[in-house]
Coordinates of C-alpha atoms and ligand atoms in Angstrom, one line a residue:
Chain L
M1 CA 0.0 0.0 0.0
S2 CA 2.6 2.5 1.0
A3 CA 4.7 1.6 -2.1
I4 CA 1.7 2.6 -4.2
V5 CA 1.4 5.9 -2.5
T6 CA 5.2 6.5 -2.8
I7 CA 5.2 5.7 -6.5
A8 CA 2.1 7.8 -7.1
R9 CA 3.6 10.8 -5.2
R10 CA 6.9 10.6 -7.2
E11 CA 4.9 10.4 -10.5
L12 CA 2.8 13.4 -9.6
R13 CA 5.8 15.4 -8.7
A14 CA 7.4 14.5 -12.1
Y15 CA 4.3 16.1 -13.8
F16 CA 4.9 19.3 -12.0
A17 CA 8.7 19.3 -12.5
T18 CA 8.1 19.8 -16.2
P19 CA 5.7 22.2 -18.0
V20 CA 3.5 19.2 -18.9
A21 CA 1.1 19.7 -16.0
F22 CA 0.7 23.4 -16.6
V23 CA 0.2 23.1 -20.4
F24 CA -2.3 20.3 -19.9
I25 CA -4.4 22.1 -17.4
V26 CA -4.4 25.4 -19.4
I27 CA -5.4 23.6 -22.6
F28 CA -8.0 21.5 -20.9
L29 CA -9.6 24.5 -19.2
A30 CA -9.4 26.6 -22.4
L31 CA -10.9 23.9 -24.6
S32 CA -13.6 22.9 -22.2
G33 CA -14.7 26.5 -21.8
W34 CA -14.6 27.1 -25.6
F35 CA -16.5 24.0 -26.4
T36 CA -19.1 24.7 -23.8
F37 CA -19.7 28.4 -24.7
Y38 CA -19.4 28.4 -28.5
L39 CA -20.0 24.9 -29.8
G40 CA -22.4 23.9 -27.0
G41 CA -24.5 27.1 -27.1
F42 CA -24.3 27.4 -23.3
Y43 CA -26.2 30.7 -23.2
E44 CA -28.5 30.2 -26.2
R45 CA -30.0 27.0 -24.8
G46 CA -31.5 29.0 -22.0
Q47 CA -31.2 26.1 -19.5
A48 CA -29.4 26.1 -16.3
D49 CA -27.4 22.9 -16.6
L50 CA -23.9 21.7 -17.7
Q51 CA -25.0 19.3 -20.4
P52 CA -23.0 20.9 -23.2
F53 CA -20.0 21.1 -21.0
F54 CA -20.0 17.3 -20.3
T55 CA -21.0 16.4 -23.8
F56 CA -17.6 17.5 -25.1
H57 CA -15.6 15.8 -22.4
S58 CA -15.3 12.5 -24.3
W59 CA -13.8 14.3 -27.3
L60 CA -11.5 16.4 -25.2
Y61 CA -10.2 13.3 -23.4
L62 CA -9.7 11.5 -26.6
F63 CA -6.7 13.7 -27.4
L64 CA -5.7 15.1 -24.0
V65 CA -5.6 11.9 -21.9
P66 CA -3.3 10.0 -24.3
A67 CA -1.0 13.0 -24.0
I68 CA -0.8 12.3 -20.2
S69 CA -0.7 8.5 -20.5
M70 CA 1.9 8.2 -23.3
R71 CA 4.8 8.9 -21.0
L72 CA 3.7 6.6 -18.1
W73 CA 5.8 3.7 -19.1
A74 CA 7.4 4.6 -22.4
E75 CA 9.5 7.2 -20.8
E76 CA 10.7 4.8 -18.1
R77 CA 11.6 2.2 -20.7
K78 CA 13.4 4.7 -22.9
S79 CA 15.5 6.2 -20.1
G80 CA 16.2 2.9 -18.5
S81 CA 14.8 4.0 -15.1
I82 CA 12.4 1.0 -15.4
E83 CA 15.3 -1.2 -14.5
L84 CA 15.7 0.7 -11.3
L85 CA 12.0 0.6 -10.5
M86 CA 11.5 -3.0 -11.3
T87 CA 14.5 -4.1 -9.2
L88 CA 13.2 -2.3 -6.1
P89 CA 11.1 -4.5 -3.8
V90 CA 7.8 -3.5 -5.3
S91 CA 5.4 -5.7 -7.2
I92 CA 4.6 -4.8 -10.8
W93 CA 1.0 -4.4 -9.8
D94 CA 1.9 -1.8 -7.2
A95 CA 3.9 0.1 -9.7
V96 CA 1.1 0.0 -12.3
L97 CA -1.5 1.1 -9.8
G98 CA 0.7 3.8 -8.3
K99 CA 1.5 5.4 -11.7
F100 CA -2.1 5.1 -12.8
L101 CA -3.5 6.7 -9.7
A102 CA -1.1 9.6 -10.1
A103 CA -2.3 10.2 -13.6
W104 CA -5.9 9.8 -12.6
L105 CA -5.5 12.2 -9.6
F106 CA -3.9 14.7 -12.0
T107 CA -6.9 14.6 -14.4
A108 CA -9.1 14.9 -11.4
V109 CA -7.3 18.1 -10.4
A110 CA -7.7 19.4 -14.0
L111 CA -11.4 18.5 -13.8
A112 CA -11.8 20.2 -10.4
L113 CA -10.4 23.4 -11.8
T114 CA -13.4 23.7 -14.1
F115 CA -15.4 24.7 -11.0
P116 CA -15.9 28.3 -12.1
I117 CA -18.3 27.0 -14.8
W118 CA -20.3 25.3 -12.1
I119 CA -20.4 28.5 -10.1
T120 CA -21.4 30.4 -13.2
V121 CA -24.4 28.1 -13.9
N122 CA -25.5 28.4 -10.2
Y123 CA -25.2 32.1 -10.4
L124 CA -27.2 32.3 -13.6
G125 CA -30.0 29.9 -12.7
D126 CA -31.0 27.1 -10.5
P127 CA -29.5 23.9 -11.8
D128 CA -29.9 20.4 -10.4
N129 CA -26.5 20.1 -8.6
G130 CA -27.1 16.4 -8.0
V131 CA -27.0 15.8 -11.8
I132 CA -23.8 17.9 -12.0
V133 CA -22.0 15.9 -9.3
T134 CA -23.0 12.6 -11.0
A135 CA -21.8 13.9 -14.4
Y136 CA -18.5 14.9 -12.8
L137 CA -18.2 11.4 -11.4
G138 CA -19.0 9.9 -14.8
S139 CA -16.4 12.2 -16.5
L140 CA -13.8 11.2 -14.0
L141 CA -14.5 7.5 -14.5
M142 CA -14.3 7.9 -18.2
A143 CA -11.0 9.7 -17.9
G144 CA -9.8 6.8 -15.8
A145 CA -10.8 4.3 -18.5
F146 CA -8.9 6.3 -21.1
L147 CA -5.9 6.5 -18.8
A148 CA -5.9 2.7 -18.2
I149 CA -5.9 2.0 -21.9
G150 CA -3.1 4.6 -22.4
S151 CA -1.1 3.0 -19.6
C152 CA -1.2 -0.4 -21.3
I153 CA -0.2 1.0 -24.7
S154 CA 2.6 3.1 -23.1
A155 CA 3.9 -0.1 -21.5
A156 CA 4.0 -1.8 -24.9
N157 CA 5.9 1.0 -26.6
R158 CA 9.3 2.6 -26.0
N159 CA 8.3 5.5 -28.3
Q160 CA 5.9 8.1 -26.8
V161 CA 4.6 9.3 -30.1
V162 CA 3.6 5.8 -31.2
A163 CA 2.0 5.2 -27.8
F164 CA 0.0 8.4 -28.2
I165 CA -1.3 7.6 -31.7
I166 CA -2.2 4.0 -30.8
T167 CA -4.0 5.1 -27.7
V168 CA -6.0 7.7 -29.5
V169 CA -7.1 5.1 -32.0
I170 CA -8.1 2.5 -29.4
C171 CA -9.9 5.1 -27.3
F172 CA -11.7 6.3 -30.4
L173 CA -12.9 2.7 -31.1
F174 CA -14.1 2.3 -27.5
L175 CA -15.9 5.6 -27.6
L176 CA -17.8 4.8 -30.7
S177 CA -18.2 1.1 -30.3
G178 CA -22.0 1.5 -30.0
F179 CA -22.1 3.4 -33.4
P180 CA -22.5 2.0 -36.9
L181 CA -19.0 3.1 -37.7
V182 CA -17.7 0.3 -35.5
L183 CA -20.6 -2.1 -35.5
D184 CA -20.8 -2.3 -39.3
F185 CA -17.4 -3.8 -39.2
F186 CA -18.8 -6.7 -37.2
A187 CA -21.9 -7.0 -39.4
G188 CA -21.3 -10.7 -40.2
A189 CA -20.7 -11.7 -36.5
P190 CA -23.2 -13.4 -34.3
Q191 CA -25.7 -11.0 -32.5
V192 CA -24.1 -11.7 -29.1
I193 CA -20.8 -10.3 -30.2
V194 CA -22.4 -7.3 -31.8
D195 CA -24.3 -6.6 -28.6
T196 CA -21.3 -7.1 -26.5
I197 CA -19.3 -4.7 -28.6
A198 CA -22.2 -2.2 -28.6
G199 CA -22.3 -2.5 -24.8
L200 CA -18.6 -1.5 -24.6
S201 CA -19.2 2.0 -25.8
F202 CA -17.9 4.6 -23.4
L203 CA -20.3 7.1 -24.8
T204 CA -23.4 5.1 -23.9
H205 CA -22.3 4.6 -20.4
F206 CA -21.1 8.1 -19.9
N207 CA -24.2 9.7 -21.4
A208 CA -26.4 8.0 -18.8
L209 CA -24.2 9.3 -16.0
S210 CA -23.9 12.8 -17.4
K211 CA -27.7 13.1 -17.4
G212 CA -27.6 12.4 -13.7
V213 CA -28.7 8.8 -13.8
I214 CA -26.5 6.8 -11.4
D215 CA -26.8 3.2 -12.7
L216 CA -24.5 1.0 -10.8
R217 CA -23.9 -0.9 -14.0
D218 CA -22.3 2.1 -15.6
V219 CA -20.0 2.7 -12.7
V220 CA -19.0 -0.9 -12.5
Y221 CA -18.5 -0.9 -16.3
F222 CA -15.9 1.8 -16.1
L223 CA -14.2 0.3 -13.0
L224 CA -14.0 -3.1 -14.8
V225 CA -12.5 -1.5 -17.9
I226 CA -9.9 0.3 -15.7
I227 CA -9.0 -2.9 -13.9
A228 CA -8.8 -5.0 -17.0
W229 CA -6.5 -2.6 -18.8
L230 CA -4.3 -2.1 -15.8
Y231 CA -4.1 -5.9 -15.5
A232 CA -3.1 -6.0 -19.1
T233 CA -0.5 -3.3 -18.4
S234 CA 1.1 -5.5 -15.7
I235 CA 1.2 -8.5 -18.1
V236 CA 2.7 -6.4 -20.9
L237 CA 5.3 -5.1 -18.4
E238 CA 6.1 -8.5 -17.1
M239 CA 6.8 -9.6 -20.7
K240 CA 8.4 -6.6 -22.2
K241 CA 10.1 -4.6 -19.4
A242 CA 13.6 -5.7 -20.3
D243 CA 13.3 -5.7 -24.1
Chain C
M1 CA 25.0 -16.5 0.1
I2 CA 23.9 -16.1 -3.5
K3 CA 23.8 -18.9 -6.0
A4 CA 23.0 -19.6 -9.6
E5 CA 22.1 -23.0 -10.9
G6 CA 22.0 -23.6 -14.6
L7 CA 21.0 -20.0 -15.2
T8 CA 20.2 -19.5 -18.8
K9 CA 18.8 -16.8 -21.0
H10 CA 17.8 -17.0 -24.6
Y11 CA 17.0 -13.9 -26.7
G12 CA 15.3 -15.6 -29.7
P13 CA 18.0 -17.7 -31.3
L14 CA 20.8 -16.0 -29.3
T15 CA 21.9 -17.7 -26.1
A16 CA 23.0 -14.7 -24.0
V17 CA 23.7 -16.7 -20.8
D18 CA 24.3 -20.4 -21.1
Q19 CA 23.8 -22.6 -18.0
I20 CA 25.8 -20.6 -15.5
S21 CA 26.3 -22.0 -12.0
F22 CA 28.2 -20.5 -9.1
K23 CA 27.9 -19.6 -5.4
V24 CA 29.3 -16.5 -3.6
E25 CA 29.8 -16.4 0.1
P26 CA 29.9 -13.3 2.4
G27 CA 33.3 -11.6 2.3
E28 CA 33.8 -12.4 -1.3
V29 CA 34.2 -9.6 -3.9
L30 CA 33.5 -11.3 -7.1
G31 CA 34.7 -9.7 -10.4
F32 CA 32.6 -10.6 -13.4
L33 CA 35.1 -10.3 -16.2
G34 CA 34.4 -10.7 -19.9
P35 CA 34.4 -9.0 -23.3
N36 CA 31.4 -6.9 -24.4
G37 CA 28.4 -9.0 -25.1
A38 CA 29.6 -11.9 -22.9
G39 CA 26.4 -12.0 -20.9
K40 CA 27.5 -10.2 -17.7
T41 CA 24.7 -7.7 -17.7
T42 CA 22.1 -10.3 -18.5
T43 CA 23.3 -12.5 -15.6
M44 CA 23.1 -9.6 -13.2
R45 CA 19.7 -8.6 -14.4
M46 CA 18.4 -12.1 -13.8
F47 CA 19.7 -11.9 -10.2
A48 CA 18.1 -8.5 -9.8
G49 CA 14.8 -9.8 -11.0
F50 CA 14.7 -7.6 -14.1
V51 CA 15.1 -10.3 -16.7
P52 CA 13.3 -13.6 -16.2
P53 CA 15.6 -16.6 -16.8
T54 CA 14.7 -18.9 -19.7
A55 CA 15.9 -21.9 -17.5
G56 CA 17.7 -22.5 -14.3
S57 CA 17.4 -20.8 -11.0
A58 CA 19.0 -18.2 -8.7
E59 CA 18.8 -17.4 -5.0
I60 CA 19.7 -14.4 -2.9
C61 CA 20.1 -15.2 0.8
G62 CA 17.9 -18.2 0.4
H63 CA 15.1 -16.4 -1.5
S64 CA 14.4 -17.6 -5.0
I65 CA 14.5 -14.7 -7.5
I66 CA 11.5 -16.3 -9.2
S67 CA 9.1 -17.5 -6.5
D68 CA 10.2 -15.1 -3.7
A69 CA 11.3 -12.1 -5.8
L70 CA 10.3 -9.3 -3.4
A71 CA 12.2 -10.8 -0.5
A72 CA 15.2 -11.4 -2.7
K73 CA 15.1 -7.8 -3.9
A74 CA 14.9 -6.5 -0.4
K75 CA 18.3 -8.2 0.3
L76 CA 19.9 -6.7 -2.7
G77 CA 21.5 -3.4 -3.6
Y78 CA 21.7 -3.2 -7.4
L79 CA 23.4 -0.7 -9.7
P80 CA 22.1 -1.2 -13.2
E81 CA 24.5 -0.7 -16.2
G82 CA 24.8 3.0 -16.9
A83 CA 23.2 4.0 -13.6
P84 CA 19.8 5.0 -14.9
S85 CA 17.6 7.2 -12.7
Y86 CA 14.9 9.8 -12.9
G87 CA 16.6 12.8 -14.7
E88 CA 14.2 15.4 -13.5
M89 CA 14.6 14.5 -9.9
R90 CA 17.1 15.9 -7.5
P91 CA 19.4 13.4 -5.7
R92 CA 17.7 14.2 -2.4
E93 CA 14.2 13.5 -3.7
F94 CA 15.5 10.5 -5.6
L95 CA 17.2 8.9 -2.6
D96 CA 14.2 9.7 -0.4
F97 CA 12.0 8.0 -2.9
V98 CA 14.1 4.8 -3.0
A99 CA 14.3 4.8 0.8
A100 CA 10.6 5.2 1.1
I101 CA 10.0 2.3 -1.3
R102 CA 12.4 0.2 0.8
G103 CA 10.1 0.8 3.7
Y104 CA 11.9 3.6 5.7
H105 CA 10.2 6.7 7.0
G106 CA 10.7 9.5 9.4
D107 CA 14.0 9.7 11.2
E108 CA 15.3 6.4 10.0
L109 CA 14.8 7.5 6.4
R110 CA 16.7 10.7 7.0
T111 CA 19.5 8.8 8.7
R112 CA 19.8 6.2 5.9
V113 CA 19.8 8.8 3.1
G114 CA 22.2 11.0 5.1
E115 CA 24.7 8.2 5.5
A116 CA 24.6 7.3 1.8
V117 CA 25.0 10.9 0.9
E118 CA 28.0 11.2 3.1
R119 CA 29.6 8.0 1.9
L120 CA 29.4 9.1 -1.7
N121 CA 30.1 12.8 -1.1
L122 CA 26.9 13.9 -2.7
G123 CA 26.5 16.9 -0.3
T124 CA 27.2 19.5 -2.9
V125 CA 24.8 18.3 -5.6
L126 CA 21.7 17.3 -3.5
N127 CA 19.5 19.9 -5.0
Q128 CA 20.5 19.8 -8.6
P129 CA 18.5 17.9 -11.2
I130 CA 20.1 14.5 -11.8
E131 CA 20.1 15.0 -15.6
T132 CA 22.4 18.0 -15.1
L133 CA 25.0 16.1 -13.1
S134 CA 28.3 14.9 -14.4
K135 CA 28.8 11.3 -15.3
G136 CA 30.7 10.7 -12.1
F137 CA 28.0 12.2 -9.9
K138 CA 25.3 10.3 -11.7
R139 CA 27.1 7.1 -11.0
R140 CA 27.6 8.0 -7.4
V141 CA 23.8 8.8 -7.0
G142 CA 23.2 5.3 -8.4
L143 CA 25.6 3.8 -5.9
A144 CA 24.1 5.7 -3.1
Q145 CA 20.7 4.3 -4.0
A146 CA 22.2 0.8 -4.0
I147 CA 23.8 0.9 -0.6
L148 CA 21.1 2.9 1.2
H149 CA 19.6 0.0 3.0
D150 CA 23.0 -1.6 3.9
P151 CA 22.1 -4.7 1.9
P152 CA 24.0 -8.0 2.5
V153 CA 24.4 -8.4 -1.3
L154 CA 25.5 -5.8 -3.7
I155 CA 25.5 -6.3 -7.5
L156 CA 27.1 -3.5 -9.4
D157 CA 27.2 -3.5 -13.2
E158 CA 30.3 -1.6 -14.4
P159 CA 30.4 0.7 -11.3
T160 CA 33.5 2.6 -12.6
D161 CA 32.7 2.7 -16.3
G162 CA 33.4 6.2 -17.7
L163 CA 34.8 7.6 -14.5
D164 CA 38.1 9.4 -14.3
P165 CA 41.0 7.8 -12.4
N166 CA 40.3 9.6 -9.2
Q167 CA 36.7 8.7 -9.2
K168 CA 37.6 5.1 -10.1
H169 CA 39.9 5.1 -7.1
E170 CA 37.1 6.4 -4.8
V171 CA 34.6 3.8 -6.0
R172 CA 37.1 1.0 -5.5
Q173 CA 37.9 2.3 -2.0
L174 CA 34.1 2.3 -1.3
I175 CA 33.8 -1.3 -2.4
A176 CA 36.8 -2.3 -0.4
D177 CA 35.4 -0.6 2.7
M178 CA 32.1 -2.4 2.4
S179 CA 33.4 -5.7 1.5
A180 CA 34.1 -7.2 5.0
N181 CA 30.9 -9.2 5.5
K182 CA 29.0 -8.5 2.3
I183 CA 28.7 -10.3 -0.9
I184 CA 29.8 -8.0 -3.7
V185 CA 29.6 -8.8 -7.4
I186 CA 30.9 -6.2 -9.9
S187 CA 31.2 -6.6 -13.6
T188 CA 33.9 -5.0 -15.5
H189 CA 36.0 -5.3 -18.6
I190 CA 38.9 -3.5 -16.9
L191 CA 41.4 -6.0 -15.8
E192 CA 43.3 -3.9 -13.3
E193 CA 40.0 -3.5 -11.5
V194 CA 39.7 -7.1 -10.8
D195 CA 43.2 -7.1 -9.4
A196 CA 42.5 -4.0 -7.3
V197 CA 39.3 -4.9 -5.6
C198 CA 38.3 -8.5 -6.2
N199 CA 39.3 -11.6 -4.3
R200 CA 37.6 -13.9 -6.9
A201 CA 37.2 -13.6 -10.6
I202 CA 34.9 -15.3 -13.0
I203 CA 35.7 -14.9 -16.6
I204 CA 32.7 -15.3 -18.9
A205 CA 32.5 -15.2 -22.7
H206 CA 29.6 -16.2 -25.0
G207 CA 27.5 -16.7 -21.9
R208 CA 29.7 -19.4 -20.3
I209 CA 32.0 -19.5 -17.4
L210 CA 35.5 -20.1 -18.6
A211 CA 37.4 -19.5 -15.4
D212 CA 36.6 -19.1 -11.8
E213 CA 39.6 -18.4 -9.6
T214 CA 41.4 -15.8 -7.5
P215 CA 42.9 -13.0 -9.5
E216 CA 46.3 -14.3 -8.2
N217 CA 45.8 -17.7 -9.7
L218 CA 44.5 -16.2 -12.9
I219 CA 47.8 -14.2 -13.2
H220 CA 49.7 -17.4 -12.6
R221 CA 48.1 -18.8 -15.7
S222 CA 49.9 -16.2 -17.7
R223 CA 52.9 -17.5 -19.6
Y224 CA 54.6 -14.3 -18.3
H225 CA 54.3 -15.6 -14.8
N226 CA 57.9 -15.6 -13.3
A227 CA 59.4 -14.7 -16.7
V228 CA 62.3 -12.3 -16.7
T229 CA 62.5 -9.3 -18.9
L230 CA 65.7 -7.3 -19.3
R231 CA 66.8 -4.3 -21.4
L232 CA 70.3 -3.5 -22.4
S233 CA 71.8 -0.1 -22.9
R234 CA 72.3 1.0 -26.5
D235 CA 75.7 -0.6 -27.1
G236 CA 74.7 -4.1 -25.7
D237 CA 74.8 -7.2 -27.9
L238 CA 71.3 -8.7 -27.5
D239 CA 72.0 -11.8 -29.6
A240 CA 74.9 -12.8 -27.4
V241 CA 73.0 -12.2 -24.2
A242 CA 70.0 -14.2 -25.6
A243 CA 72.3 -17.1 -26.4
D244 CA 73.8 -17.1 -22.9
I245 CA 70.3 -17.0 -21.3
R246 CA 69.1 -19.9 -23.4
A247 CA 71.8 -22.0 -21.8
V248 CA 70.6 -21.2 -18.3
A249 CA 69.0 -24.1 -16.5
G250 CA 65.2 -23.8 -16.3
V251 CA 64.8 -21.4 -19.2
D252 CA 62.4 -22.7 -21.7
H253 CA 62.8 -20.1 -24.5
V254 CA 63.7 -16.5 -25.1
E255 CA 61.8 -13.9 -27.0
T256 CA 63.6 -10.8 -28.3
R257 CA 61.8 -7.6 -28.9
S258 CA 61.8 -5.5 -32.0
D259 CA 63.7 -2.7 -30.3
A260 CA 66.8 -5.0 -30.4
R261 CA 67.6 -4.1 -26.8
S262 CA 65.2 -6.1 -24.7
L263 CA 64.2 -9.7 -24.3
T264 CA 62.0 -11.9 -22.2
A265 CA 63.1 -15.3 -20.9
F266 CA 60.3 -17.7 -20.2
P267 CA 60.7 -20.4 -17.5
D268 CA 60.2 -24.1 -18.0
G269 CA 57.1 -24.8 -15.8
D270 CA 57.5 -23.3 -12.3
A271 CA 61.3 -22.9 -12.5
M272 CA 62.6 -19.7 -10.8
I273 CA 65.1 -18.3 -13.3
L274 CA 65.7 -14.8 -12.0
P275 CA 68.6 -15.6 -9.6
S276 CA 70.6 -17.5 -12.2
I277 CA 70.1 -14.8 -14.9
G278 CA 71.0 -12.2 -12.3
D279 CA 74.2 -14.0 -11.4
L280 CA 75.1 -14.5 -15.1
A281 CA 74.5 -10.8 -15.7
G282 CA 77.0 -9.9 -13.0
E283 CA 79.5 -12.5 -14.2
K284 CA 79.4 -11.3 -17.8
S285 CA 78.9 -7.6 -17.0
W286 CA 76.0 -7.2 -19.4
P287 CA 75.3 -3.5 -19.9
L288 CA 71.9 -3.8 -18.2
E289 CA 69.5 -0.9 -18.0
Q290 CA 66.6 -2.9 -16.5
L291 CA 66.0 -6.4 -15.1
Q292 CA 62.6 -7.4 -13.9
L293 CA 60.6 -10.4 -12.8
E294 CA 57.2 -10.5 -14.4
S295 CA 54.3 -11.4 -12.2
G296 CA 52.1 -12.2 -15.1
R297 CA 49.9 -10.3 -17.4
L298 CA 46.1 -10.4 -16.8
D299 CA 45.3 -9.0 -20.2
E300 CA 47.1 -11.8 -21.9
V301 CA 45.4 -14.4 -19.7
F302 CA 42.1 -12.7 -20.5
R303 CA 42.7 -12.9 -24.2
T304 CA 44.0 -16.5 -24.1
I305 CA 40.8 -17.5 -22.2
T306 CA 38.2 -15.5 -24.0
A307 CA 39.5 -15.5 -27.5
P308 CA 42.1 -18.2 -27.8
D309 CA 42.6 -17.8 -31.6
S310 CA 43.3 -14.1 -31.6
A311 CA 45.6 -14.4 -28.6
A312 CA 47.6 -17.0 -30.5
E313 CA 47.9 -14.7 -33.5
A314 CA 49.1 -11.8 -31.3
A315 CA 51.8 -14.0 -29.6
Ligands
ADP401 N1 17.0 -7.2 -24.6 C1 17.8 -7.9 -25.4 N2 17.3 -8.4 -26.6 C2 18.1 -9.1 -27.4 N3 19.4 -9.4 -27.2 C3 20.0 -8.9 -26.0 C4 19.2 -8.1 -25.1 N4 20.0 -7.8 -24.1 C5 21.2 -8.3 -24.3 N5 21.2 -9.0 -25.5 C6 22.3 -9.7 -26.1 O1 22.8 -10.7 -25.2 C7 24.2 -10.7 -25.2 C8 24.8 -10.5 -23.9 O2 24.7 -9.1 -23.6 P1 25.1 -8.5 -22.2 O3 24.6 -9.4 -21.1 O4 24.6 -7.1 -22.2 O5 26.7 -8.6 -22.2 P2 27.8 -7.8 -21.4 O6 27.1 -7.1 -20.3 O7 28.7 -8.9 -20.9 O8 28.4 -6.9 -22.3 C9 24.7 -9.7 -26.3 O9 24.9 -10.5 -27.5 C10 23.5 -8.8 -26.4 O10 23.4 -8.3 -27.7
MG402 MG1 27.1 -5.1 -19.8

């Protein structure tokens, strides 16, 4: 347990030792504001909620989260520091979890910094704050799922740019797996498979949460996705750490 | 005690380490000696739990590196080749991190880090990002990290590579100071290092152990062991001297050098030929500039063992 915390703390500090953290947060805040007010028609809708704000989160994450996750393991492998980490008395799972939690906490901080928009909507009208809290939770869970995918891809690649691109593509497929774009590809497959794939869509699960509906199945879905990809990360590391 | 039994690593078709077995006891400083690509780093990485063996097993203080890896790692201080670390961190943060991972906190953490810092003279660079440090300091940060928890077993992969002579001396001194009741394994391709710090040497090439002896015995394997080399002044007659020496009892053969002033006389087996040659020199008043007993040449032994063909050519 304490090893996980120690690793997470080191990782978080590394974000803030370079401009990465600052650049990410500024871009995240600027884009989420811009999407909400211009593309989402925040004022024009005349409704006191944050629906447009959350609608764009999946697309924002699609490009911003892989930028965070790409360095998780690729950088360690490139610099050789992975040899140091993996020869200290920590289990691979602790290391995977520690690094993931640092990245997740970091996106949580970025997400928390969007609070002015919440204040604004409360100032302008009388929104259902329960819905907003649920939506924030859904957004955070989705970010975690993206990060877990990114963690695994980063573990499999020494090159951060390659890790970034592959992560974007896989996350894109997961986002849209409920849509014809992906489903048509499996047109010939048995219905069970098509349904399963459709059920994997991040968007479907996130949309429910962002409308304020807490269905345990959506929460469990994201948690399972996170655990599965983190487990895959540990297996990939076990196999490829020294290559 | 650490031990390897039939330790083997394949990379695809390449056999990097080929059924290596050995044991090391406390107090031993083992030098892993071999040409580049011999499999030294791979062997050490298997001990450190970084590379999984293809076959065979290894133990550190009774803990298997495969089935009991965390306990084995806790007993080990490991310096990976090239001393990698987190470049953006400062040595203090970095050492605190390693100490925390090793389970220290509070006062004990501070004491541990403080001792390591003092031992490696890192006081002046504690707050400078590691990536901006000189090679020597980076290596010392890596060593500090390895000795922090006062481990019973130290495995150091090329601890002095790329250091200047003073720094090399310091690192060797450090190893000597710590060697009393620890197991220390260092890898190197510098022969003098083995002579300077190790009390046991394993020569490996192509993933196999070719020799496992004390550095002294290794030197005795040299054909130069107990040979006598002499140099005449400019007006000496080398051929005449060589002919005289060939007649001395116990001299196997004589090799003259291209400078036409020096020669080496090789003994027959263990024969001690220096006294007779010395006497003869006095008797015949050779114009000697230098007369010396060779203890043996490690580089020659190394070449003979690791690349028999090329050594034969050179001789
Ligand atoms: N990750 C790897 N993948 C493939 N081959 C490797 C890998 N690591 C080492 N080797 C090969 O294994 C052999 C032994 O290497 P190494 O243990 O680094 O030797 P040394 O440390 O004695 O110079 C070399 O031929 C090297 O190219
Ligand atoms: Mg090596």
